[in-house]
Short mmCIF file of the C-alpha atoms (twelve columns), coordinates in Angstrom:
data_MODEL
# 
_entry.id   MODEL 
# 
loop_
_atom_site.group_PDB 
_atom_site.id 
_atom_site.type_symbol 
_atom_site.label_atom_id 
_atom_site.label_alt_id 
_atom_site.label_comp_id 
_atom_site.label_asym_id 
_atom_site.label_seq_id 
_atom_site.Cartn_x 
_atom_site.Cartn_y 
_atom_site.Cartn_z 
_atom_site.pdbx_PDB_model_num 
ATOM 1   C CA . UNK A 1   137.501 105.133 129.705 1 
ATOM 2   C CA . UNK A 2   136.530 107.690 126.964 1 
ATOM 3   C CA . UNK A 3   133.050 106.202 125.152 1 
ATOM 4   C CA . UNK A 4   133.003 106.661 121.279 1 
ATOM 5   C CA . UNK A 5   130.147 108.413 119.216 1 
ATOM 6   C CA . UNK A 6   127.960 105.143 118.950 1 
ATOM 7   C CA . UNK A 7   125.133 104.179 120.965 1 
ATOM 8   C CA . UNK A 8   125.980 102.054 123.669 1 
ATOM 9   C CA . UNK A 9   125.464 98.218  123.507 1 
ATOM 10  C CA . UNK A 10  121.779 96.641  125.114 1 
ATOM 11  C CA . UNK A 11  121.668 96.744  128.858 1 
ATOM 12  C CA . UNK A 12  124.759 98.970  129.685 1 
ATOM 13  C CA . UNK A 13  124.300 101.718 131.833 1 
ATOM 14  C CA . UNK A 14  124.747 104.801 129.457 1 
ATOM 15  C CA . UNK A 15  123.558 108.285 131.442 1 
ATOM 16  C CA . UNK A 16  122.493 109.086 135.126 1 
ATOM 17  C CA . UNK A 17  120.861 112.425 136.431 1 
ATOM 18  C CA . UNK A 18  120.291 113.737 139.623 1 
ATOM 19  C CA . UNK A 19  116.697 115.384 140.567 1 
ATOM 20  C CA . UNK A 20  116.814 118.255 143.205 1 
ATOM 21  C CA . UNK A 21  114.420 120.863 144.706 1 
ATOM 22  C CA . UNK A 22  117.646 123.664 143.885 1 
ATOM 23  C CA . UNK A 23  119.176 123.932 140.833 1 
ATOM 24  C CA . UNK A 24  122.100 126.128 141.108 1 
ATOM 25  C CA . UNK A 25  123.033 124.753 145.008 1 
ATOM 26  C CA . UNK A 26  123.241 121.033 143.234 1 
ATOM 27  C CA . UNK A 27  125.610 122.825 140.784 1 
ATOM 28  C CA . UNK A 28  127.621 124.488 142.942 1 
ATOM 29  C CA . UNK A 29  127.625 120.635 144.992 1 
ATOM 30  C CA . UNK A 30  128.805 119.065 142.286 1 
ATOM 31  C CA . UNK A 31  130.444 121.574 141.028 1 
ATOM 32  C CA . UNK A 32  133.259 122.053 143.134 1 
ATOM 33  C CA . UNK A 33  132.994 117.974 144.547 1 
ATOM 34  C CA . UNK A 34  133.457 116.598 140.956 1 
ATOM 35  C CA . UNK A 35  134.933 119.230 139.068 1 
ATOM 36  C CA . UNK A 36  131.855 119.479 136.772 1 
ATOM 37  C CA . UNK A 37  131.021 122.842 134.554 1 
ATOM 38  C CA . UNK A 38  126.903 122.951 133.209 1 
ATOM 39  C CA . UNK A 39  125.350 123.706 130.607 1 
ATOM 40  C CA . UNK A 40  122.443 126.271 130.475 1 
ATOM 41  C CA . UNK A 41  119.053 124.158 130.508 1 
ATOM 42  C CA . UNK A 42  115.998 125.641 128.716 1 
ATOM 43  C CA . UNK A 43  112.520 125.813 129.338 1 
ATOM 44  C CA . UNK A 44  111.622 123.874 126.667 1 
ATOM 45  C CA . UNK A 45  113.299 120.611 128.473 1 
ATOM 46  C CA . UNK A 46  112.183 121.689 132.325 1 
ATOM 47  C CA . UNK A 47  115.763 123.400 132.473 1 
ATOM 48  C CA . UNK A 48  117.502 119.993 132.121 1 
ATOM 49  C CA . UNK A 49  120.907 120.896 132.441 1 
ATOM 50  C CA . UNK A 50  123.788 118.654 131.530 1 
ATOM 51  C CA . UNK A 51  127.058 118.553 133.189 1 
ATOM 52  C CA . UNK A 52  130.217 118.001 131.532 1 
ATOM 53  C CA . UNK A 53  134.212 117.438 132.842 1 
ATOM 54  C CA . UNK A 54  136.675 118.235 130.265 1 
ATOM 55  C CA . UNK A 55  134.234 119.296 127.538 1 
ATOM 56  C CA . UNK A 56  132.362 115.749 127.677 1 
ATOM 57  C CA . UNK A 57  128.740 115.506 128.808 1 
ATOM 58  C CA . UNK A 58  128.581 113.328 132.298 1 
ATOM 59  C CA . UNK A 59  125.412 113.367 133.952 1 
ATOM 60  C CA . UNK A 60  122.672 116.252 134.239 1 
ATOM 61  C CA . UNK A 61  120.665 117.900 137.272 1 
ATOM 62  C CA . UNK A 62  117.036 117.984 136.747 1 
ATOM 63  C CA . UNK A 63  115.067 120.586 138.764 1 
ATOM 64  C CA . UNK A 64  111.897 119.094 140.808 1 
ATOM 65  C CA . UNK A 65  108.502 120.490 139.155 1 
ATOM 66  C CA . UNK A 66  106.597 118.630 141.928 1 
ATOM 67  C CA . UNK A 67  107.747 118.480 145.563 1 
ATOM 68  C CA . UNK A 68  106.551 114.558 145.803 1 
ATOM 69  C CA . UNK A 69  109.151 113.622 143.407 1 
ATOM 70  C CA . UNK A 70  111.916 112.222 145.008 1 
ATOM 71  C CA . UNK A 71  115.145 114.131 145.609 1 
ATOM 72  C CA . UNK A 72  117.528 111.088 143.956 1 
ATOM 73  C CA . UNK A 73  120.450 109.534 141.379 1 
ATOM 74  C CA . UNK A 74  118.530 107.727 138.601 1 
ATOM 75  C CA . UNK A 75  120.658 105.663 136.003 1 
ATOM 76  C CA . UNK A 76  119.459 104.776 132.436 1 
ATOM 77  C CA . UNK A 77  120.228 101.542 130.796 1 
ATOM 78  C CA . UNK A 78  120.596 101.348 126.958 1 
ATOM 79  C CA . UNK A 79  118.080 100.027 124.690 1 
ATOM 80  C CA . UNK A 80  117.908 99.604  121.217 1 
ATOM 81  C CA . UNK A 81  113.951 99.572  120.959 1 
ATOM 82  C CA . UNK A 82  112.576 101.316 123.977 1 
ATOM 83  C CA . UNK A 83  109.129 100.170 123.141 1 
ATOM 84  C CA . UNK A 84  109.923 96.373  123.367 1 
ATOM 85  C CA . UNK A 85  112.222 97.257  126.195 1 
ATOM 86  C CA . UNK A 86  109.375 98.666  128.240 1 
ATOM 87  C CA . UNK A 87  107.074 95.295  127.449 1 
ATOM 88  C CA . UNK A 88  109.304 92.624  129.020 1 
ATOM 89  C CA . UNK A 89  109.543 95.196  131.805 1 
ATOM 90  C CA . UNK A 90  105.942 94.902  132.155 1 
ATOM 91  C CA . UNK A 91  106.331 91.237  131.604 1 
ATOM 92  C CA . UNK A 92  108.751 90.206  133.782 1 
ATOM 93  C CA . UNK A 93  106.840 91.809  136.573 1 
ATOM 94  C CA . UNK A 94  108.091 95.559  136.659 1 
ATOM 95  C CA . UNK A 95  105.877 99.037  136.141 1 
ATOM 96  C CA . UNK A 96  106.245 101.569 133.381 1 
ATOM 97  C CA . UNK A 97  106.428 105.146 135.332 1 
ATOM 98  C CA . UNK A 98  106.974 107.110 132.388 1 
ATOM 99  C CA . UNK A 99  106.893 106.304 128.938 1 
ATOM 100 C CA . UNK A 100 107.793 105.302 126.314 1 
ATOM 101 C CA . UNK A 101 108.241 109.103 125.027 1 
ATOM 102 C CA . UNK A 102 110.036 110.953 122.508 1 
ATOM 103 C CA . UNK A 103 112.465 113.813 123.555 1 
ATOM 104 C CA . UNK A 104 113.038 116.028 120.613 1 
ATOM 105 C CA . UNK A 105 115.709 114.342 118.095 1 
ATOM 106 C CA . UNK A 106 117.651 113.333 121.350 1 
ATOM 107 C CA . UNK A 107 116.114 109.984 122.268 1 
ATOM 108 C CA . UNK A 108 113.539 107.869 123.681 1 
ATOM 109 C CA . UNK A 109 113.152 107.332 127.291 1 
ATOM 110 C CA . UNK A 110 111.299 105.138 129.672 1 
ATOM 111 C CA . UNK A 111 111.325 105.243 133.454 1 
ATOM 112 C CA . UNK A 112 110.331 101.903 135.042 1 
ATOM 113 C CA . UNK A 113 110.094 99.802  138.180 1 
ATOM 114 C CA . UNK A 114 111.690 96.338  138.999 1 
ATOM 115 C CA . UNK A 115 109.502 94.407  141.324 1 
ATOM 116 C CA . UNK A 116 111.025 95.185  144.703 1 
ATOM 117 C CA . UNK A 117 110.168 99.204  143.307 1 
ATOM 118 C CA . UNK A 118 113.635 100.445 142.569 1 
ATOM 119 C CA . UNK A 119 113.187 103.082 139.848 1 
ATOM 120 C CA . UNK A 120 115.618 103.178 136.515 1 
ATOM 121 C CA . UNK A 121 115.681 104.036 132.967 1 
ATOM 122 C CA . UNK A 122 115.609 103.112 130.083 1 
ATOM 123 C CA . UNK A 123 117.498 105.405 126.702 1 
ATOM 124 C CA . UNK A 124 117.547 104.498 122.949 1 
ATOM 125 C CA . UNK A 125 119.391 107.175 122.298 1 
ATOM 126 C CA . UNK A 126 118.997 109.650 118.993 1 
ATOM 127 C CA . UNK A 127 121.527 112.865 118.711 1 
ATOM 128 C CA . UNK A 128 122.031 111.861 122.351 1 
ATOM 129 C CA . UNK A 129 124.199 109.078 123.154 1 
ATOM 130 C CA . UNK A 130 124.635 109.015 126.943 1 
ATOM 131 C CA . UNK A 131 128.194 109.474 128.483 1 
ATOM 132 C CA . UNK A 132 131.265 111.034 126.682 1 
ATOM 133 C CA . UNK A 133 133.266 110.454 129.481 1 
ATOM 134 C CA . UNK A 134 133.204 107.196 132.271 1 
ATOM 135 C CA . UNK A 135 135.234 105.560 134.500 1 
ATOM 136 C CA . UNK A 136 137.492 108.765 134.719 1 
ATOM 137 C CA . UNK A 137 137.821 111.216 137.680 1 
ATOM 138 C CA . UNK A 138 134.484 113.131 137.521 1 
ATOM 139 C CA . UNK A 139 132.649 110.684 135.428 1 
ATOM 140 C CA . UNK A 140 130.290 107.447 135.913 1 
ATOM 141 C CA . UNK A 141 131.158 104.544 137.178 1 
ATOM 142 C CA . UNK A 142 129.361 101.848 138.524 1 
ATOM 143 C CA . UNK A 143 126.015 101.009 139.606 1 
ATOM 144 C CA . UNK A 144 124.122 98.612  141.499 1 
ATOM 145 C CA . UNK A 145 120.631 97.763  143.027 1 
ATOM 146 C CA . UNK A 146 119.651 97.750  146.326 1 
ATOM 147 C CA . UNK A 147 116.865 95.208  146.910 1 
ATOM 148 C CA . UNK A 148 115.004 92.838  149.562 1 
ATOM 149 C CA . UNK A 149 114.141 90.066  146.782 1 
ATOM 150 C CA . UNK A 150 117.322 88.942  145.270 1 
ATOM 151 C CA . UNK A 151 115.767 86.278  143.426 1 
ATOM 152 C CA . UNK A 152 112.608 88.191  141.908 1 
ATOM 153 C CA . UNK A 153 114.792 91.432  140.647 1 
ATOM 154 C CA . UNK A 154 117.797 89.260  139.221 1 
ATOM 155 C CA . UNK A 155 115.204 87.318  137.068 1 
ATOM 156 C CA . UNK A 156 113.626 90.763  136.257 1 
ATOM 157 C CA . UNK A 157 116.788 92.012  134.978 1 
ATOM 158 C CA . UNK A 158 117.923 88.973  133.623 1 
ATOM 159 C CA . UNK A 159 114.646 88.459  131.343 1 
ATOM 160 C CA . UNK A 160 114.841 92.361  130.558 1 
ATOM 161 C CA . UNK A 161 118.246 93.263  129.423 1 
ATOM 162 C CA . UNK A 162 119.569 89.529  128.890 1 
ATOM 163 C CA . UNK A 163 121.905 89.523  132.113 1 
ATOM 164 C CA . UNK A 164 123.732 86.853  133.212 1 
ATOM 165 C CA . UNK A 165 123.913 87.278  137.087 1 
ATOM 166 C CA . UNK A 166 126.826 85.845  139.226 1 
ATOM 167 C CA . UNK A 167 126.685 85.284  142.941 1 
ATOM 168 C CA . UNK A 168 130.154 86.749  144.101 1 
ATOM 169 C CA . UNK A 169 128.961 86.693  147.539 1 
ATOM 170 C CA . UNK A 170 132.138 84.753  149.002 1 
ATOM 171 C CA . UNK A 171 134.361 87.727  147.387 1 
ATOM 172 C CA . UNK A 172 132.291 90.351  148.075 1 
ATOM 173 C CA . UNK A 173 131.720 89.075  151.724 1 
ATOM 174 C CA . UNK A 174 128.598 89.983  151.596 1 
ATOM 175 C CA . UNK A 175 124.944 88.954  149.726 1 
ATOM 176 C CA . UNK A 176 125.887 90.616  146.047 1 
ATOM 177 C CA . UNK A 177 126.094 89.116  141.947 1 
ATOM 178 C CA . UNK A 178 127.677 91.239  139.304 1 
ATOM 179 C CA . UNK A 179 125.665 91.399  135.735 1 
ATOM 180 C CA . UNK A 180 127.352 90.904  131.960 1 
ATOM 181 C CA . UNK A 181 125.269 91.472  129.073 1 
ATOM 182 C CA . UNK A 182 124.278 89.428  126.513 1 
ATOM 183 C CA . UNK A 183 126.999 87.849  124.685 1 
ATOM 184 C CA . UNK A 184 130.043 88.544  127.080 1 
ATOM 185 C CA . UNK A 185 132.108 86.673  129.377 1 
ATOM 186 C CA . UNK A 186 130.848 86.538  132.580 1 
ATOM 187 C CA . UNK A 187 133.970 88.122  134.325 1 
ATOM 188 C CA . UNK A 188 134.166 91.416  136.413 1 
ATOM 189 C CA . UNK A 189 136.131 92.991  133.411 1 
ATOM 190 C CA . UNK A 190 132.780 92.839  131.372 1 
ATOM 191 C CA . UNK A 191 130.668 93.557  134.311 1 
ATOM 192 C CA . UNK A 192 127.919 96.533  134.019 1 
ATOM 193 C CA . UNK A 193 126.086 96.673  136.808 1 
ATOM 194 C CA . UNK A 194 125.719 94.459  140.331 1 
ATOM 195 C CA . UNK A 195 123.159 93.222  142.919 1 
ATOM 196 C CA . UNK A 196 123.287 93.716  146.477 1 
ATOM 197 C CA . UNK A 197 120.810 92.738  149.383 1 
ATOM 198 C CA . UNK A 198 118.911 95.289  151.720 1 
ATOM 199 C CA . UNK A 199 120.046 93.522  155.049 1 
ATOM 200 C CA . UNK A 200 119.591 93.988  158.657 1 
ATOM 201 C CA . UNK A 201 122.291 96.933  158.711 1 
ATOM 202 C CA . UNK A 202 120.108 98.992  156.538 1 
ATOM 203 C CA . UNK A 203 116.632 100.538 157.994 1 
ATOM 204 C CA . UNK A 204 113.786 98.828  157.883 1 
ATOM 205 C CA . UNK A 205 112.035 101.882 156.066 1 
ATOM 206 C CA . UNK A 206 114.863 102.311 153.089 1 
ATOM 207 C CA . UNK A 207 112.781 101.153 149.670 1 
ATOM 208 C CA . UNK A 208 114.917 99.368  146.999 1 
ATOM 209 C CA . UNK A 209 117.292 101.458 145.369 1 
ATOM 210 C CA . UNK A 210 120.171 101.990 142.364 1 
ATOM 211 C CA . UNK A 211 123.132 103.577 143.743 1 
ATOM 212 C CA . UNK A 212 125.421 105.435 141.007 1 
ATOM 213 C CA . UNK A 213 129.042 105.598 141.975 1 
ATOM 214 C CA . UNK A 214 131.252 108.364 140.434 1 
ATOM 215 C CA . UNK A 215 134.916 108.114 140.296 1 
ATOM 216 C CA . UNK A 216 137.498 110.188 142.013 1 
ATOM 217 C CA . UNK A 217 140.743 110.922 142.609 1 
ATOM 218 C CA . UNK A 218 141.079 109.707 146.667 1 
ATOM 219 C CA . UNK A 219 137.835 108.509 147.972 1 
ATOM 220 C CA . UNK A 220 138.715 110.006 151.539 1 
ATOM 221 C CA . UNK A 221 139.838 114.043 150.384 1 
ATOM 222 C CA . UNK A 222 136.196 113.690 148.419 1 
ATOM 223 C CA . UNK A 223 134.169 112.056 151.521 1 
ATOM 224 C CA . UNK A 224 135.964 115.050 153.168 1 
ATOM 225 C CA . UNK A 225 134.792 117.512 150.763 1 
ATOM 226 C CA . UNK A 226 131.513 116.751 150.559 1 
ATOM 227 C CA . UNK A 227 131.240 117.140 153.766 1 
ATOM 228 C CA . UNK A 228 132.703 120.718 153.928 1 
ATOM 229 C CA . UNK A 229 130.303 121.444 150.946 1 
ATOM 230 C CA . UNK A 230 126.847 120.604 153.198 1 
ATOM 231 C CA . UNK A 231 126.762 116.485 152.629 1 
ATOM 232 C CA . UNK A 232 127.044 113.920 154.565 1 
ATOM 233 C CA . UNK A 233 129.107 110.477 155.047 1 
ATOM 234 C CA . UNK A 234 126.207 107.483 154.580 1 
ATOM 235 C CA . UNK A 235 129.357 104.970 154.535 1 
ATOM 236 C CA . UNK A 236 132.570 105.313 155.890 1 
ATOM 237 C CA . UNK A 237 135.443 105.180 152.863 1 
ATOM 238 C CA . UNK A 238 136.255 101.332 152.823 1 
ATOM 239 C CA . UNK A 239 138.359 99.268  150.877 1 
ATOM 240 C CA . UNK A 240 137.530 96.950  147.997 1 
ATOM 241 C CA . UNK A 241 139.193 94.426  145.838 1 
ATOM 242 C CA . UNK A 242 137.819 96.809  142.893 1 
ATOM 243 C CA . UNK A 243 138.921 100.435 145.228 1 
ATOM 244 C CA . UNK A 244 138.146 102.427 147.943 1 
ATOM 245 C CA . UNK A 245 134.659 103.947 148.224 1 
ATOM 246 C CA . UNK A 246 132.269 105.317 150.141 1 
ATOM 247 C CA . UNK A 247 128.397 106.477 149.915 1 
ATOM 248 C CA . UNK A 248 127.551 109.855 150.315 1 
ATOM 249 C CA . UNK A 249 124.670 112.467 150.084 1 
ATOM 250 C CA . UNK A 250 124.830 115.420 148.992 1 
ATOM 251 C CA . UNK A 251 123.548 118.871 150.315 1 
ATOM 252 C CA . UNK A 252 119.835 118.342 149.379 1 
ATOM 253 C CA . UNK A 253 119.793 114.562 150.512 1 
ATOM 254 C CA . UNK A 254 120.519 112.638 147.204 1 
ATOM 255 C CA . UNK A 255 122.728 109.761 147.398 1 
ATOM 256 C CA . UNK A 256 125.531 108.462 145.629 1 
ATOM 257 C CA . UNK A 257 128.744 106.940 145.912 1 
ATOM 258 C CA . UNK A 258 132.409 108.107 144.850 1 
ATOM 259 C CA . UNK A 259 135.019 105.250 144.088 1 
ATOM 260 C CA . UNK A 260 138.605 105.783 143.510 1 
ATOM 261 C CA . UNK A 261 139.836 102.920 141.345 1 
ATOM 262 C CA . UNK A 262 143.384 103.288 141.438 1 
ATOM 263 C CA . UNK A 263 143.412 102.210 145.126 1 
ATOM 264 C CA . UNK A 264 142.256 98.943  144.214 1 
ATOM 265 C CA . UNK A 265 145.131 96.288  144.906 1 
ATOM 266 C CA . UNK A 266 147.200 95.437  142.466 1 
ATOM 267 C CA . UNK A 267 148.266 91.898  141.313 1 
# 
């Protein structure tokens, strides 16, 4: 759905960005996979450089200024005071990576670690709200962690952003709980975000993890395309009672996932 001007609500995923060792390959990637056109980043901001479908701002590609950084999807949660966001982080047994730090007039960011070490971020946004544009083809939408200590990182998140977790493993048919924030229902429509487990199908050496999903228009013609563009298939398109996905990397090794929501079944 289209987002309006306002901030987004406490806890709800509100921007992701991609880091890579080559700008203008991850543009022409994602590009011609998602149908995205960029902006022209500065020096000023590192050459951040936002992407947009339809004239609305949907993610960004940040080029690596230090070949240790990881080559990876980050997602940024919404905060209303980043400050007090980053001390229950520290409370509840996460680290602060980065922050809290201004950005010009857009915003305040923090980047943090739950404590299994999957990295995310925080945004109290300024001029810059976060998406324009989710849960549309070419746009955000959905994320989840990937973690080895269920219990640990859904307290974290819980205490952080005022979750309520729900095991939906029976549905799900596999070790996984969906998170509401504060104040709503907990019911998949309200759901922002889920849990999954880091289980003996996954190898051994694969740290804990957020995986962003974008949507699509047929999960298999993009899995497909990806392909032809220099990715790779990570998961095999498979259906789900919310649509048919599949995880992916893309040319330089990040990963992410591409959904297509109208194949979810109906009734």
């Amino acid at each position: 759905m289209s987002t309006d001007s306002d901030a987004f609500p406490e806890g709800v995923p509100c921007w992701a960005d991609v880091t890579l060792p080559d700008l203008e390959a991850g543009k022409r990637f994602y590009g011609e996979l998602l149908g995205w056109t960029f902006d022209v980043g500065t020096a000023r901001f590192g050459y951040y450089t936002q992407a947009s479908r339809d004239g609305k701002k949907v993610a960004a590609l940040v080029p690596k200024t230090d070949g240790r950084m990881p080559t990876a999807w980050g997602v940024y949660f919404a905060a209303t005071d980043a400050v007090a966001t980053a001390a229950r982080i520290e409370a509840a047994g996460g680290r602060i990576i980065v922050g809290p730090m201004g950005i010009a007039d857009f915003g305040r960011m923090v980047v943090a670690a739950d404590p299994d070490g999957a990295v995310f971020g925080v945004w109290q946004a300024g001029s810059h709200h976060g998406f324009e544009l989710r849960g549309e083809p070419g746009s955000y939408g959905w994320t989840e962690v990937y973690t080895r200590d269920p219990k640990s990182v859904d307290t974290f998140y819980e205490a952080v952003f005022g979750f309520t977790s729900t095991d939906l493993s029976e549905e799900a048919g596999m070790e996984f709980a969906m998170w509401t924030p504060a104040g709503k229902p907990a019911a998949p429509e309200h759901a922002v975000g889920g849990r999954a487990v880091l289980g003996d199908s996954f190898p051994t050496e694969m740290p804990a993890h957020f995986l962003t999903y974008f949507v699509v228009d047929g999960c298999d013609a993009a899995a497909h395309a990806a392909v032809g563009l220099g990715g790779r298939i990570l998961r095999e398109p498979q259906d789900t009672p919310y649509g048919r996905f599949a995880v992916l990397a893309d040319d330089q090794g990040a990963s992410f996932a591409v959904i297509d929501l109208s194949q979810a079944p109906q009734g």
